[in-house]
Amino acid sequence: MAMEWTEETIARLRELWQQGLSTAEIGRQLSVTKNAVVGKAHRLGLQARPSPIRRPPASARAAEAGEAVAPAPEPVAAAPVAVASPVSPVVTAPAPVAAVPSAVVAPVPASPRVAEAAPAVSPIRQAEPAPRAPVRAEPEPVAVAAPAPVATPSVSRPETPRAPLRAVSTPAPRRSGLSCCWPLGDPGTPGFHFCGATPVPGKPYCSEHAQLAYVKLRDRRDNVA
DNA sequence: CCCTGATTCGC
DNA sequence: GCGAATCAGG
């Protein structure tokens, strides 16, 4: 059986997706592959983010391969499209959320060391639609974000085994009202849950966790198993 | 090579 | 519905 997309995971997917995190990043946080993330995002109808690639529509390719029957003359002239923006059904503002530059990111369980390495940076300015700057592209030696998560003080956090998160008794913090989605505990374990506190406006986390979330980290790549 | 996201298609 | 495989651009 495939992954059980519970309300929580879907909610998290939505929020992380909306934050502008990369599919791979989201996948790491949810313990799924980027493919799963992308696939699910599509099925959920989440708005596609700028893709680095353009692919010919299947129809076009099929036609090409199959038959040259319809050259596909454009019925409607390529009139000046003018008007309005391309497609922004949802957002009204230029870039409300747009993006947490990938340089910022993630509440992934990481070692506490991060804390000292990165004393909470001020909340990033996520004002611009910043196209993701690949971390590696940064001129600076520094890198990205991190999180020290898990509030559970006890554990030093062995590492996150790719737990298929299931069996979690959906304590679903209901989407009604906003709630901090900072993950507590390891996904897949019974005690796993989200903070649930009232988030700061514009962010998915409460003030406490927002501080942890928006901090730089050295390596976002392998914090999860 | 690494990263990215999108689509296809077998399951 | 799911997501690996595959594709394709940066």
Short mmCIF file of N, CA, C and O (backbone and C1' of nucleotides) in Angstrom, two decimals, chain A residues 2-3 5 33 35 40 43 52-54, chain C:
data_model
loop_
_atom_site.label_atom_id
_atom_site.label_comp_id
_atom_site.label_asym_id
_atom_site.label_seq_id
_atom_site.Cartn_x
_atom_site.Cartn_y
_atom_site.Cartn_z
N ALA A 2 0.32 2.19 -0.49
CA ALA A 2 1.14 3.39 -0.57
C ALA A 2 1.03 4.18 0.72
O ALA A 2 0.44 3.73 1.67
N MET A 3 1.55 5.23 0.68
CA MET A 3 1.55 6.12 1.83
C MET A 3 0.14 6.54 2.19
O MET A 3 -0.70 6.74 1.34
N TRP A 5 -1.99 9.27 3.13
CA TRP A 5 -1.95 10.73 3.24
C TRP A 5 -3.05 11.15 4.21
O TRP A 5 -4.20 11.28 3.84
N THR A 33 9.37 10.81 -0.78
CA THR A 33 10.23 11.29 -1.85
C THR A 33 9.65 12.54 -2.46
O THR A 33 8.49 12.86 -2.29
N ASN A 35 9.06 12.93 -5.39
CA ASN A 35 8.08 12.51 -6.39
C ASN A 35 6.71 12.39 -5.75
O ASN A 35 5.70 12.77 -6.32
N LYS A 40 1.43 14.25 -5.20
CA LYS A 40 0.31 14.57 -4.33
C LYS A 40 -0.11 16.01 -4.52
O LYS A 40 -1.30 16.33 -4.55
N ARG A 43 -2.32 16.22 -7.38
CA ARG A 43 -3.65 15.68 -7.14
C ARG A 43 -4.46 16.58 -6.24
O ARG A 43 -5.69 16.62 -6.32
N PRO A 52 11.45 24.49 -13.69
CA PRO A 52 12.66 24.80 -14.45
C PRO A 52 12.54 24.28 -15.87
O PRO A 52 13.30 24.64 -16.73
N ILE A 53 11.62 23.48 -16.08
CA ILE A 53 11.52 22.91 -17.41
C ILE A 53 10.17 23.09 -18.05
O ILE A 53 9.17 23.27 -17.39
N ARG A 54 10.20 22.98 -19.31
CA ARG A 54 8.90 23.07 -20.00
C ARG A 54 8.77 21.76 -20.76
O ARG A 54 9.70 21.27 -21.35
P DG C 1 -8.19 10.15 -7.30
"O5'" DG C 1 -7.17 9.40 -6.31
"C5'" DG C 1 -7.62 8.96 -5.01
"C4'" DG C 1 -6.44 8.27 -4.34
"C3'" DG C 1 -5.23 9.14 -4.22
"O3'" DG C 1 -4.57 8.79 -3.01
"C1'" DG C 1 -4.73 7.28 -5.61
P DC C 2 -3.35 9.63 -2.61
"O5'" DC C 2 -2.15 8.75 -3.12
"C5'" DC C 2 -1.91 7.47 -2.53
"C4'" DC C 2 -0.76 6.80 -3.25
"C3'" DC C 2 0.47 7.69 -3.33
"O3'" DC C 2 1.45 7.14 -2.47
"C1'" DC C 2 0.02 6.53 -5.38
P DG C 3 2.72 7.99 -2.12
"O5'" DG C 3 3.71 7.63 -3.31
"C5'" DG C 3 4.23 6.32 -3.41
"C4'" DG C 3 5.05 6.20 -4.68
"C3'" DG C 3 6.16 7.25 -4.79
"O3'" DG C 3 7.22 6.66 -5.50
"C1'" DG C 3 4.77 7.42 -6.63
P DA C 4 8.63 6.60 -4.80
"O5'" DA C 4 9.44 5.69 -5.83
"C5'" DA C 4 9.00 4.36 -6.10
"C4'" DA C 4 9.32 4.00 -7.54
"C3'" DA C 4 10.72 4.40 -7.99
"O3'" DA C 4 11.19 3.39 -8.89
"C1'" DA C 4 9.10 5.59 -9.28
P DA C 5 12.57 3.50 -9.57
"O5'" DA C 5 12.14 4.09 -10.98
"C5'" DA C 5 11.23 3.37 -11.80
"C4'" DA C 5 11.00 4.12 -13.10
"C3'" DA C 5 12.28 4.60 -13.78
"O3'" DA C 5 12.18 4.27 -15.16
"C1'" DA C 5 10.80 6.43 -13.49
P DT C 6 13.42 4.42 -16.10
"O5'" DT C 6 13.11 5.86 -16.69
"C5'" DT C 6 11.84 6.06 -17.32
"C4'" DT C 6 11.61 7.52 -17.54
"C3'" DT C 6 12.80 8.25 -18.15
"O3'" DT C 6 12.43 8.60 -19.47
"C1'" DT C 6 11.66 9.55 -16.53
P DC C 7 13.51 9.20 -20.44
"O5'" DC C 7 13.12 10.73 -20.40
"C5'" DC C 7 11.78 11.11 -20.71
"C4'" DC C 7 11.55 12.54 -20.27
"C3'" DC C 7 12.62 13.50 -20.80
"O3'" DC C 7 11.98 14.48 -21.59
"C1'" DC C 7 12.17 13.87 -18.50
P DA C 8 12.84 15.24 -22.62
"O5'" DA C 8 13.13 16.56 -21.79
"C5'" DA C 8 12.04 17.34 -21.32
"C4'" DA C 8 12.60 18.45 -20.47
"C3'" DA C 8 13.91 19.00 -21.04
"O3'" DA C 8 13.90 20.42 -20.95
"C1'" DA C 8 14.16 18.43 -18.79
P DG C 9 14.80 21.27 -21.88
"O5'" DG C 9 15.04 22.48 -20.88
"C5'" DG C 9 13.92 23.13 -20.27
"C4'" DG C 9 14.41 23.82 -19.01
"C3'" DG C 9 15.68 24.63 -19.20
"O3'" DG C 9 15.52 25.89 -18.56
"C1'" DG C 9 15.97 23.10 -17.43
P DG C 10 16.68 26.91 -18.55
"O5'" DG C 10 17.35 26.72 -17.11
"C5'" DG C 10 16.63 27.11 -15.95
"C4'" DG C 10 17.54 27.06 -14.73
"C3'" DG C 10 18.83 27.87 -14.87
"O3'" DG C 10 19.13 28.46 -13.62
"C1'" DG C 10 19.37 25.67 -14.36
#
